[in-house]
Coordinates of C-alpha atoms and ligand atoms in Angstrom, one line a residue:
X1 CA -12.6 -0.9 -32.3
X2 CA -16.2 -2.1 -33.4
X3 CA -18.5 -3.2 -30.6
X4 CA -18.0 -6.8 -29.7
X5 CA -20.7 -9.5 -29.5
X6 CA -20.0 -9.9 -25.8
X7 CA -20.8 -6.2 -25.2
X8 CA -24.2 -6.6 -27.0
X9 CA -24.9 -9.8 -25.1
X10 CA -24.1 -7.9 -21.8
X11 CA -26.5 -5.1 -22.7
X12 CA -29.3 -7.6 -23.4
X13 CA -28.7 -9.5 -20.2
X14 CA -28.8 -6.3 -18.2
X15 CA -32.1 -5.5 -19.8
X16 CA -33.4 -9.0 -18.9
X17 CA -32.2 -8.6 -15.3
X18 CA -33.8 -5.3 -14.7
X19 CA -37.1 -6.3 -16.4
X20 CA -37.2 -9.3 -14.2
X21 CA -36.6 -7.2 -11.1
X22 CA -39.4 -4.9 -12.2
X23 CA -41.7 -7.9 -12.4
X24 CA -42.1 -7.8 -16.2
X25 CA -43.8 -10.6 -18.2
X26 CA -41.7 -13.7 -18.1
X27 CA -41.8 -14.2 -21.9
X28 CA -40.3 -10.8 -22.5
X29 CA -37.6 -11.4 -20.0
X30 CA -36.8 -14.8 -21.6
X31 CA -36.7 -13.2 -25.1
X32 CA -33.8 -10.9 -24.0
X33 CA -31.9 -13.7 -22.3
X34 CA -32.2 -15.8 -25.4
X35 CA -31.0 -12.9 -27.5
X36 CA -28.0 -12.4 -25.2
X37 CA -27.1 -16.1 -25.6
X38 CA -27.6 -16.0 -29.4
X39 CA -25.5 -12.9 -30.0
X40 CA -22.9 -14.0 -27.4
X41 CA -22.2 -17.2 -29.3
X42 CA -22.3 -16.0 -32.9
X43 CA -19.4 -17.2 -35.0
X44 CA -19.1 -13.7 -36.7
X45 CA -19.2 -10.2 -35.4
X46 CA -22.7 -8.9 -35.3
X47 CA -21.2 -5.4 -36.0
X48 CA -19.9 -6.7 -39.4
X49 CA -23.3 -8.2 -40.2
X50 CA -25.0 -4.9 -39.5
X51 CA -22.4 -3.1 -41.7
X52 CA -23.0 -5.6 -44.5
X53 CA -26.8 -5.0 -44.1
X54 CA -27.5 -8.7 -43.5
X55 CA -30.9 -9.7 -42.2
X56 CA -30.3 -10.4 -38.5
X57 CA -33.9 -11.3 -37.8
X58 CA -33.1 -14.6 -39.5
X59 CA -31.0 -15.6 -36.5
X60 CA -32.7 -18.0 -34.0
X61 CA -34.6 -16.1 -31.4
X62 CA -34.1 -12.7 -32.9
X63 CA -37.2 -11.0 -34.3
X64 CA -37.5 -7.7 -36.1
X65 CA -37.6 -5.8 -32.9
X66 CA -34.4 -7.3 -31.5
X67 CA -32.6 -7.0 -34.8
X68 CA -33.3 -3.3 -34.7
X69 CA -31.9 -3.1 -31.2
X70 CA -28.7 -4.9 -32.2
X71 CA -28.3 -2.3 -35.0
X72 CA -28.9 0.5 -32.5
X73 CA -26.2 -0.9 -30.2
X74 CA -23.7 -1.3 -33.1
X75 CA -24.3 2.2 -34.3
X76 CA -24.5 4.1 -31.0
X77 CA -22.7 1.8 -28.5
X78 CA -25.8 1.8 -26.2
X79 CA -29.5 1.0 -26.0
X80 CA -32.1 3.6 -25.1
X81 CA -34.3 1.0 -23.6
X82 CA -31.6 0.0 -21.1
X83 CA -31.0 3.6 -20.1
X84 CA -34.7 4.1 -19.5
X85 CA -34.8 1.0 -17.4
X86 CA -31.8 2.2 -15.4
X87 CA -33.6 5.4 -14.6
X88 CA -36.4 3.5 -13.1
X89 CA -34.5 0.8 -11.3
X90 CA -31.0 1.1 -9.8
X91 CA -28.4 -0.1 -12.3
X92 CA -26.2 -1.3 -9.4
X93 CA -28.6 -4.2 -8.9
X94 CA -27.0 -5.8 -11.9
X95 CA -23.7 -6.0 -10.0
X96 CA -25.4 -7.8 -7.2
X97 CA -26.3 -10.6 -9.5
X98 CA -22.6 -11.5 -9.8
X99 CA -22.6 -12.5 -6.2
X100 CA -23.0 -16.3 -6.3
X101 CA -26.3 -17.5 -4.9
X102 CA -28.1 -14.3 -6.0
X103 CA -30.1 -14.4 -9.2
X104 CA -32.6 -11.8 -10.5
X105 CA -35.4 -13.2 -8.4
X106 CA -33.5 -13.0 -5.2
X107 CA -32.1 -9.5 -6.0
X108 CA -35.6 -8.4 -6.8
X109 CA -36.8 -9.7 -3.4
X110 CA -34.0 -7.9 -1.6
X111 CA -34.7 -4.7 -3.5
X112 CA -38.4 -4.7 -2.9
X113 CA -38.4 -6.1 0.7
X114 CA -35.4 -4.4 2.1
X115 CA -34.6 -1.6 -0.3
X116 CA -31.1 -3.1 -1.0
X117 CA -29.6 -1.5 -4.1
X118 CA -25.8 -2.1 -3.8
X119 CA -23.1 -4.2 -2.2
X120 CA -22.8 -1.9 0.8
X121 CA -26.5 -2.0 1.6
X122 CA -26.5 -5.7 1.1
X123 CA -23.7 -6.2 3.6
X124 CA -25.4 -4.0 6.1
X125 CA -28.6 -5.9 5.7
X126 CA -26.8 -9.2 6.2
X127 CA -24.9 -8.0 9.2
X128 CA -28.1 -6.8 10.8
X129 CA -29.6 -10.3 10.2
X130 CA -32.4 -8.9 8.1
X131 CA -31.9 -11.1 5.1
X132 CA -32.9 -14.4 6.8
X133 CA -36.4 -13.1 7.3
X134 CA -37.1 -12.4 3.6
X135 CA -39.1 -15.2 1.9
X136 CA -36.9 -17.6 0.0
X137 CA -33.8 -16.8 2.1
X138 CA -32.6 -18.3 5.4
X139 CA -29.7 -18.1 7.9
X140 CA -27.5 -20.1 5.7
X141 CA -28.0 -17.9 2.6
X142 CA -27.4 -14.8 4.7
X143 CA -24.1 -16.3 5.9
X144 CA -22.9 -17.3 2.5
X145 CA -23.7 -13.8 1.1
X146 CA -21.5 -12.3 3.9
X147 CA -18.7 -14.7 3.0
X148 CA -19.0 -13.9 -0.7
X149 CA -18.9 -10.2 0.0
X150 CA -15.8 -10.4 2.2
X151 CA -14.0 -12.6 -0.4
X152 CA -14.4 -10.0 -3.0
X153 CA -13.2 -7.3 -0.7
X154 CA -10.0 -9.2 0.1
X155 CA -9.3 -9.3 -3.6
X156 CA -9.1 -5.5 -3.6
X157 CA -6.7 -5.3 -0.7
X158 CA -3.4 -3.6 -0.9
X159 CA -0.3 -5.6 0.1
X160 CA 2.3 -4.3 2.5
X161 CA 5.5 -3.5 0.8
X162 CA 7.5 -6.3 2.3
X163 CA 5.0 -8.9 1.1
X164 CA 5.2 -7.4 -2.4
X165 CA 9.0 -7.6 -2.2
X166 CA 8.8 -11.3 -1.3
X167 CA 6.7 -11.9 -4.4
X168 CA 8.7 -9.6 -6.6
X169 CA 12.2 -10.8 -5.9
X170 CA 11.9 -14.4 -7.1
X171 CA 9.8 -13.3 -10.1
X172 CA 12.5 -10.8 -11.2
X173 CA 15.2 -13.4 -10.8
X174 CA 13.2 -15.8 -12.9
X175 CA 12.4 -13.2 -15.6
X176 CA 16.1 -12.2 -15.8
X177 CA 16.8 -15.6 -17.2
X178 CA 14.6 -15.0 -20.3
X179 CA 16.2 -14.8 -23.7
X180 CA 17.5 -11.4 -24.7
X181 CA 16.7 -9.5 -21.5
X182 CA 18.5 -6.2 -21.1
X183 CA 17.0 -4.1 -18.3
X184 CA 14.4 -5.2 -15.8
X185 CA 12.9 -3.0 -13.0
X186 CA 9.9 -2.8 -10.7
X187 CA 8.3 0.7 -11.1
X188 CA 5.0 2.0 -9.7
X189 CA 4.3 2.5 -6.0
X190 CA 6.8 -0.3 -5.3
X191 CA 9.7 1.9 -6.6
X192 CA 8.3 4.9 -4.6
X193 CA 8.5 2.7 -1.5
X194 CA 4.9 3.2 -0.6
X195 CA 4.0 1.3 2.6
X196 CA 1.4 -0.8 0.6
X197 CA 1.2 -1.5 -3.1
X198 CA -1.9 -2.2 -5.2
X199 CA 0.0 -4.2 -7.9
X200 CA 3.5 -4.7 -9.3
X201 CA 4.5 -2.8 -12.5
X202 CA 7.5 -4.5 -14.0
X203 CA 9.4 -2.8 -16.9
X204 CA 11.6 -4.6 -19.3
X205 CA 13.8 -3.8 -22.3
X206 CA 14.9 -6.7 -24.4
X207 CA 15.9 -7.9 -27.9
X208 CA 13.2 -8.5 -30.5
X209 CA 13.2 -12.3 -30.2
X210 CA 12.9 -12.4 -26.4
X211 CA 10.6 -15.0 -24.8
X212 CA 10.0 -12.9 -21.7
X213 CA 6.2 -12.8 -22.1
X214 CA 5.9 -16.5 -22.6
X215 CA 8.1 -17.1 -19.5
X216 CA 6.1 -14.7 -17.5
X217 CA 2.8 -16.4 -18.3
X218 CA 4.4 -19.8 -17.5
X219 CA 5.7 -18.7 -14.1
X220 CA 4.7 -21.3 -11.5
X221 CA 3.2 -18.8 -9.0
X222 CA 0.7 -17.5 -11.6
X223 CA -2.9 -18.2 -10.8
X224 CA -4.5 -16.6 -13.8
X225 CA -3.2 -14.9 -17.0
X226 CA -5.5 -11.9 -17.4
X227 CA -4.0 -10.8 -20.7
X228 CA -0.9 -11.6 -22.8
X229 CA 0.6 -9.5 -25.5
X230 CA 4.0 -8.7 -27.0
X231 CA 4.3 -5.4 -25.1
X232 CA 2.0 -5.8 -22.1
X233 CA 0.8 -8.8 -20.1
X234 CA -1.0 -9.0 -16.8
X235 CA -1.3 -11.9 -14.4
X236 CA -2.7 -12.6 -11.0
X237 CA -0.4 -14.5 -8.7
X238 CA -1.7 -17.2 -6.4
X239 CA -1.5 -14.8 -3.5
X240 CA -4.0 -12.5 -5.4
X241 CA -1.3 -9.9 -6.2
X242 CA -1.6 -8.6 -9.7
X243 CA 1.5 -8.1 -11.8
X244 CA 1.9 -6.2 -15.1
X245 CA 4.9 -6.6 -17.3
X246 CA 5.6 -4.0 -20.0
X247 CA 8.2 -4.2 -22.7
X248 CA 9.6 -0.7 -23.4
X249 CA 11.7 0.4 -26.4
X250 CA 15.3 1.1 -25.3
X251 CA 15.2 4.7 -26.8
X252 CA 12.4 5.7 -24.5
X253 CA 13.2 3.7 -21.5
X254 CA 13.7 6.7 -19.2
X255 CA 10.3 8.2 -20.2
X256 CA 8.6 4.8 -19.7
X257 CA 10.3 4.3 -16.3
X258 CA 9.2 7.8 -15.3
X259 CA 5.7 7.3 -16.5
X260 CA 5.2 4.0 -14.8
X261 CA 6.9 5.0 -11.6
X262 CA 4.2 7.6 -11.1
X263 CA 2.6 8.8 -9.0
X264 CA -0.1 9.7 -11.4
X265 CA -0.4 13.2 -9.7
X266 CA 3.4 13.7 -10.2
X267 CA 3.2 12.7 -13.8
X268 CA 0.4 15.1 -14.5
X269 CA 2.4 17.9 -13.0
X270 CA 5.5 17.1 -15.0
X271 CA 3.5 16.7 -18.2
X272 CA 1.9 20.1 -17.6
X273 CA 5.3 21.7 -17.4
X274 CA 6.1 19.9 -20.7
X275 CA 3.0 21.4 -22.3
X276 CA 4.1 24.9 -21.1
X277 CA 7.4 24.3 -23.0
X278 CA 5.6 22.8 -26.1
X279 CA 6.7 19.3 -25.4
X280 CA 4.5 16.2 -25.3
X281 CA 5.6 13.8 -22.6
X282 CA 4.2 10.2 -22.5
X283 CA 5.4 6.7 -21.7
X284 CA 7.4 6.5 -25.0
X285 CA 9.4 9.7 -24.8
X286 CA 9.5 13.5 -24.8
X287 CA 8.3 14.8 -28.2
X288 CA 8.4 18.1 -30.1
X289 CA 5.8 17.6 -32.8
X290 CA 6.5 14.1 -34.0
X291 CA 10.2 14.1 -33.2
X292 CA 11.5 12.4 -30.1
X293 CA 13.8 14.9 -28.3
X294 CA 14.5 13.0 -25.1
X295 CA 13.6 10.0 -23.0
X296 CA 16.5 7.6 -22.8
X297 CA 16.9 8.4 -19.1
X298 CA 14.7 9.9 -16.4
X299 CA 17.2 12.7 -16.0
X300 CA 16.6 13.7 -19.6
X301 CA 12.9 13.9 -19.0
X302 CA 13.3 16.2 -16.0
X303 CA 15.9 18.3 -17.8
X304 CA 13.4 19.0 -20.6
X305 CA 11.0 20.5 -18.1
X306 CA 13.7 22.5 -16.4
X307 CA 14.0 20.4 -13.3
X308 CA 16.8 18.5 -11.6
X309 CA 16.3 14.7 -11.0
X310 CA 13.6 14.0 -8.4
X311 CA 14.0 10.8 -6.3
X312 CA 11.1 8.3 -6.7
X313 CA 10.1 8.4 -3.1
X314 CA 9.3 12.2 -3.5
X315 CA 7.1 11.8 -6.5
X316 CA 3.7 12.4 -5.0
X317 CA 3.0 16.0 -6.0
X318 CA 3.4 17.1 -2.4
X319 CA 5.7 20.0 -3.1
X320 CA 8.6 18.2 -4.8
X321 CA 8.1 20.0 -8.1
X322 CA 8.2 23.4 -6.4
X323 CA 11.2 22.4 -4.3
X324 CA 13.0 21.1 -7.5
X325 CA 12.3 24.4 -9.2
X326 CA 13.9 26.3 -6.4
X327 CA 16.8 23.8 -6.3
X328 CA 15.9 23.0 -2.7
X329 CA 15.1 19.3 -2.8
X330 CA 16.1 17.4 0.3
X331 CA 19.2 15.3 0.3
X332 CA 17.4 12.2 1.4
X333 CA 18.7 9.9 4.1
X334 CA 20.3 6.7 2.9
X335 CA 20.7 3.3 4.5
X336 CA 24.4 3.8 4.8
X337 CA 23.9 6.9 6.9
X338 CA 22.5 4.8 9.7
X339 CA 25.0 4.1 12.5
X340 CA 22.8 1.9 14.8
X341 CA 19.4 0.7 15.9
X342 CA 17.6 2.0 18.9
X343 CA 14.8 -0.5 19.5
X344 CA 15.4 -4.3 19.8
X345 CA 14.2 -7.1 22.0
X346 CA 15.9 -10.2 23.3
X347 CA 15.0 -13.6 24.8
X348 CA 14.7 -11.9 28.1
X349 CA 11.2 -10.8 27.0
X350 CA 9.6 -11.7 23.7
X351 CA 12.6 -11.7 21.4
X352 CA 14.0 -14.8 19.8
X353 CA 17.7 -14.2 20.1
X354 CA 20.1 -13.7 23.0
X355 CA 21.6 -10.4 23.9
X356 CA 24.9 -11.5 22.4
X357 CA 23.4 -12.8 19.2
X358 CA 21.5 -9.5 18.6
X359 CA 24.7 -7.5 19.3
X360 CA 26.8 -9.5 16.9
X361 CA 24.1 -9.4 14.2
X362 CA 23.9 -5.6 14.5
X363 CA 27.7 -5.3 14.4
X364 CA 27.7 -7.4 11.2
X365 CA 25.3 -4.9 9.6
X366 CA 28.1 -2.3 10.0
X367 CA 26.5 -0.5 12.9
X368 CA 28.4 1.1 15.8
X369 CA 25.7 0.6 18.4
X370 CA 22.5 -1.3 19.2
X371 CA 20.1 -0.4 22.0
X372 CA 18.6 -3.4 23.7
X373 CA 15.1 -2.3 24.8
X374 CA 13.1 -5.1 26.2
X375 CA 9.6 -4.7 27.5
X376 CA 8.8 -3.4 31.0
X377 CA 6.8 -5.4 33.6
X378 CA 3.3 -4.1 32.6
X379 CA 3.6 -6.2 29.4
X380 CA 3.1 -9.5 31.2
X381 CA 2.4 -11.4 28.0
X382 CA 6.0 -10.7 26.9
X383 CA 7.5 -11.4 30.3
X384 CA 8.2 -7.7 30.8
X385 CA 11.2 -6.8 33.0
X386 CA 10.8 -5.6 36.5
X387 CA 13.6 -3.7 38.3
X388 CA 15.6 -6.6 39.4
X389 CA 15.6 -8.4 36.1
X390 CA 16.5 -5.1 34.3
X391 CA 19.3 -4.7 36.8
X392 CA 20.6 -8.1 35.8
X393 CA 20.4 -7.3 32.2
X394 CA 22.4 -4.1 32.7
X395 CA 25.2 -6.1 34.3
X396 CA 25.0 -8.6 31.4
X397 CA 25.4 -5.7 28.9
X398 CA 28.4 -4.4 30.8
X399 CA 30.1 -7.8 30.6
X400 CA 29.2 -8.1 26.9
X401 CA 30.5 -4.7 26.0
X402 CA 33.9 -5.6 27.5
X403 CA 34.2 -8.4 25.0
X404 CA 33.1 -6.4 21.9
X405 CA 35.5 -4.2 19.9
X406 CA 34.3 -1.1 18.1
X407 CA 30.8 -1.7 19.1
X408 CA 28.6 -0.7 21.9
X409 CA 25.4 -2.3 23.3
X410 CA 23.3 0.5 24.8
X411 CA 21.4 -0.2 27.9
X412 CA 17.8 0.5 27.2
X413 CA 14.1 -0.4 27.9
X414 CA 10.8 -0.1 26.1
X415 CA 8.9 1.2 29.1
X416 CA 5.2 1.4 29.1
X417 CA 3.4 4.7 29.4
X418 CA 0.7 4.0 31.9
X419 CA -2.8 5.4 31.6
X420 CA -2.1 8.3 34.0
X421 CA 1.0 9.3 32.0
X422 CA 3.5 7.8 34.5
X423 CA 6.2 5.3 33.4
X424 CA 6.0 1.6 34.3
X425 CA 9.4 1.6 36.1
X426 CA 10.8 4.0 38.7
X427 CA 13.4 6.7 37.9
X428 CA 16.0 4.9 40.1
X429 CA 16.4 2.2 37.5
X430 CA 15.6 4.3 34.4
X431 CA 18.5 6.6 35.3
X432 CA 20.9 3.7 35.0
X433 CA 20.1 3.3 31.3
X434 CA 21.5 4.9 28.2
X435 CA 18.2 5.1 26.3
X436 CA 14.5 4.7 27.1
X437 CA 11.9 4.1 24.4
X438 CA 8.5 4.9 25.9
X439 CA 5.4 3.3 24.4
X440 CA 1.7 3.0 24.7
X441 CA 0.5 -0.6 24.7
X442 CA -2.6 -0.5 26.9
X443 CA -5.7 1.7 27.0
X444 CA -5.3 2.6 23.3
X445 CA -8.9 3.6 23.0
X446 CA -8.8 6.8 25.1
X447 CA -10.2 10.0 23.6
X448 CA -7.9 12.1 21.6
X449 CA -7.7 14.6 24.4
X450 CA -6.9 12.1 27.1
X451 CA -4.4 10.1 24.9
X452 CA -2.5 13.3 24.0
X453 CA -2.5 14.4 27.6
X454 CA -1.2 11.0 28.7
X455 CA 1.8 11.2 26.4
X456 CA 2.5 14.9 27.1
X457 CA 2.6 14.0 30.8
X458 CA 5.0 11.1 30.2
X459 CA 7.3 13.4 28.3
X460 CA 7.7 15.5 31.5
X461 CA 9.7 12.7 33.0
X462 CA 13.4 13.6 32.5
X463 CA 14.1 10.0 31.4
X464 CA 11.7 10.0 28.5
X465 CA 13.8 9.8 25.3
X466 CA 11.9 8.3 22.4
X467 CA 8.1 7.9 21.9
X468 CA 7.9 4.3 20.5
X469 CA 5.5 3.5 17.6
X470 CA 3.6 6.8 18.1
X471 CA 0.2 5.9 16.8
X472 CA 0.1 2.1 17.5
X473 CA -1.4 1.3 14.1
X474 CA -0.9 -2.1 12.4
X475 CA -1.4 -1.8 8.7
X476 CA -4.6 -3.5 7.6
X477 CA -5.3 -4.8 11.1
X478 CA -5.4 -2.0 13.7
X479 CA -6.3 1.6 13.3
X480 CA -4.0 4.3 14.8
X481 CA -5.2 5.6 18.2
X482 CA -6.5 9.0 18.5
X483 CA -3.7 11.4 19.3
X484 CA -2.7 15.0 18.5
X485 CA 0.8 14.3 17.0
X486 CA 1.4 17.9 16.1
X487 CA 1.1 18.9 19.7
X488 CA 3.2 16.0 20.8
X489 CA 5.9 16.8 18.3
X490 CA 6.1 20.4 19.4
X491 CA 6.4 19.5 23.0
X492 CA 9.0 16.8 22.2
X493 CA 11.1 19.4 20.5
X494 CA 10.9 21.7 23.6
X495 CA 11.7 18.8 26.0
X496 CA 14.6 17.4 24.0
X497 CA 12.6 14.2 23.3
X498 CA 12.3 12.3 20.0
X499 CA 9.8 10.2 18.1
X500 CA 10.3 6.8 16.7
X501 CA 9.7 5.8 13.1
X502 CA 9.1 2.2 13.7
X503 CA 10.4 0.3 10.7
X504 CA 8.6 -2.9 11.2
X505 CA 6.9 -3.4 7.8
X506 CA 3.4 -4.0 9.3
X507 CA 3.7 -0.9 11.5
X508 CA 5.7 1.8 9.6
X509 CA 4.6 4.1 12.4
X510 CA 4.9 7.1 11.7
X511 CA 3.5 7.5 8.2
X512 CA 5.3 9.5 5.5
X513 CA 3.3 12.6 6.1
X514 CA 3.9 12.4 9.8
X515 CA 7.6 12.3 9.0
X516 CA 7.4 15.4 7.0
X517 CA 5.4 17.1 9.8
X518 CA 8.2 16.2 12.2
X519 CA 10.8 17.7 9.9
X520 CA 8.8 20.9 9.6
X521 CA 8.3 21.1 13.3
X522 CA 12.0 20.4 13.9
X523 CA 11.9 17.2 16.0
X524 CA 14.3 14.4 15.1
X525 CA 13.1 10.9 14.5
X526 CA 14.8 7.6 15.5
X527 CA 14.4 5.0 12.7
X528 CA 14.2 1.8 14.6
X529 CA 13.4 -1.8 13.7
X530 CA 11.8 -3.0 16.9
X531 CA 13.6 -6.3 16.0
X532 CA 12.5 -9.4 17.8
X533 CA 15.1 -11.6 15.9
X534 CA 18.4 -11.1 14.3
X535 CA 16.9 -11.2 10.8
X536 CA 14.4 -8.5 11.6
X537 CA 17.2 -6.0 12.2
X538 CA 17.2 -5.8 8.4
X539 CA 13.7 -4.1 8.4
X540 CA 15.7 -0.9 8.6
X541 CA 15.3 -0.5 4.8
X542 CA 11.5 -0.1 5.1
X543 CA 12.0 2.6 7.7
X544 CA 14.5 4.3 5.4
X545 CA 12.0 4.1 2.5
X546 CA 9.3 5.7 4.6
X547 CA 11.6 8.4 5.9
X548 CA 12.6 9.3 2.4
X549 CA 9.0 9.6 1.5
X550 CA 8.7 12.0 4.4
X551 CA 11.6 14.1 3.0
X552 CA 14.0 13.3 5.8
X553 CA 17.7 14.0 5.5
X554 CA 20.4 12.4 7.6
X555 CA 20.4 15.3 9.9
X556 CA 16.7 14.8 10.8
X557 CA 17.4 11.2 12.0
X558 CA 18.7 10.6 15.5
X559 CA 20.5 7.3 14.7
X560 CA 22.7 8.8 12.0
X561 CA 24.7 10.3 14.8
X562 CA 28.0 8.9 16.0
X563 CA 27.9 7.2 19.4
X564 CA 29.3 10.3 21.1
X565 CA 26.9 12.7 19.6
X566 CA 24.0 10.3 20.2
X567 CA 24.8 10.1 23.9
X568 CA 24.8 13.9 24.2
X569 CA 21.4 14.1 22.5
X570 CA 20.0 11.5 24.8
X571 CA 21.0 13.4 28.0
X572 CA 18.2 15.7 28.8
X573 CA 19.0 18.9 30.8
Ligands
DGT601 P1 -0.7 1.1 -6.7 O1 -0.4 0.0 -7.7 O2 -2.1 1.4 -6.5 O3 0.0 0.9 -5.4 O4 -0.1 2.5 -7.3 P2 0.8 2.8 -8.6 O5 1.3 4.2 -8.4 O6 1.8 1.7 -8.8 O7 -0.3 2.9 -9.7 P3 -0.6 1.9 -11.0 O8 -0.1 0.6 -10.8 O9 -2.1 2.1 -11.2 O10 0.1 2.6 -12.2 C1 1.5 2.7 -12.2 C2 1.9 4.0 -12.6 O11 1.5 4.3 -14.0 C3 1.3 5.2 -11.8 O12 2.1 5.4 -10.7 C4 1.4 6.3 -12.8 C5 1.2 5.7 -14.1 N1 -0.2 5.9 -14.5 C6 -1.2 5.0 -14.4 N2 -2.3 5.5 -14.9 C7 -2.0 6.8 -15.3 C8 -2.8 7.9 -15.9 O13 -4.0 7.8 -16.1 N3 -2.1 9.0 -16.1 C9 -0.8 9.2 -15.8 N4 -0.2 10.3 -16.1 N5 0.0 8.2 -15.3 C10 -0.7 7.0 -15.0
CA602 CA1 1.3 -0.5 -9.1
CA603 CA1 -0.4 -1.4 -12.5
ZN604 ZN1 6.1 -1.8 21.6

């Protein structure tokens, strides 16, 4: 593709910016700005004019010198003068001028006075309140620079999988109603069940006369159409989430699905195996020379490179290719393997539903059991239970269990692990329970050594069953606390304790790699929703996705056990 007028204009305006920052003569600076404007608004391609040897110096504001530079850009794609300038003055300064309120004069001042050359340094300077003291700036400008910077950062944020799901589901329903639609799937990190997604990659097969791209651009939740074509369109939704739609040919659908499911690292590894076997693999199919030899299904793609089908959650190039080669891929845990939920709250503390409502909702999901694990007294904000209120709840559960057929409410607690490693309730009452989830809620900022010691100490208590949300992280909001999980997992295995994979979509605590670590160490995980309402019992699926990304099989998961087997595993020696 020949160079566009906009590209030439961009080069000239960069030259003007850098000249101005250097303090060059104002007339020179203006000459480049004018040239940028002239070329940017030409009715014809400057590249074509150069090709036809037309005299560009006849254009308004373009002299012989600039005409020569246009020809240079058209022929080489770049301008020596700009490269020289960029050697003298940081090129990143140009990016700073996109921040509203900052023109070349101000960027020049920030550069010369404070040595600011990029966004990061600009942010640091604003945070240290240094900008307000530069001539021509003030407190207000400093504040608005900070606001501008954080707005841009938010635009680059990844979205938790559940939020992506809430955007994707109605959009898919809407697109399904387009003319001539055959298949429609969300690929990318979404299909791999990654805990956060950068954007949505929707794949479609359809008849020739389909209006799917028109409908997509017209979707009411669209903020901006970035590009629109017959095989690929991109929009940004009002929430800021970007969505790509690609129309794939039916014959190569499997290859396209494979390519756009990723991950990129997995694709590269598969493609390399293709090369070794003299196949070319891309998003359109598997080719030998020019001939398409496979690609209708993903299975076909894998078969051509000598591998069995690999589940999307495993496709991260973290050993799945090698495992597939040895035919030792895990048989991943599925939602239907789950027999119950081991972490849920009721109205007695900070839940929204009653004991009975929670039990009935869990039964309706097809479960055999639900552990009710309200908070302990330390968590005053959630009206945590003391011994006597817990004793009351135990009786209430006994009465409820008599009414329920083929279902068991387990007596439980989410008991706080105090800073010294003791538990927030005495053994006398803990021993009356079926299951104890033990969690850190306070003093999260201890050193790694102290935090690890605290939890190890707690696990010595014979009533410690499951370590709740083991790192305490909240995605995008709170960092995990410092803790040596490997040591904790090893000790848990020795003591007959378990770790939780908290399925709450903002927690997903443990991460996928932690899950894999647990499997390798040989400690079982409880996948639990930490439900605070009947609806959130359905968060189980996010936990399952994360567990699958961590290679877990049904046997690695505590709550795939029947009630009888579970009770045995919860009894420590
Ligand atoms: P995200 O959106 O950041 O959460 O992650 P993905 O995995 O959805 O990445 P995205 O949306 O950039 O691209 C979707 C898939 O397309 C990606 O998983 C693999 C494939 N893909 C994208 N770029 C490349 C590439 O340069 N090479 C290869 N082999 N595959 C690519
Ligand atoms: Ca994506
Ligand atoms: Ca994408
Ligand atoms: Zn908790």
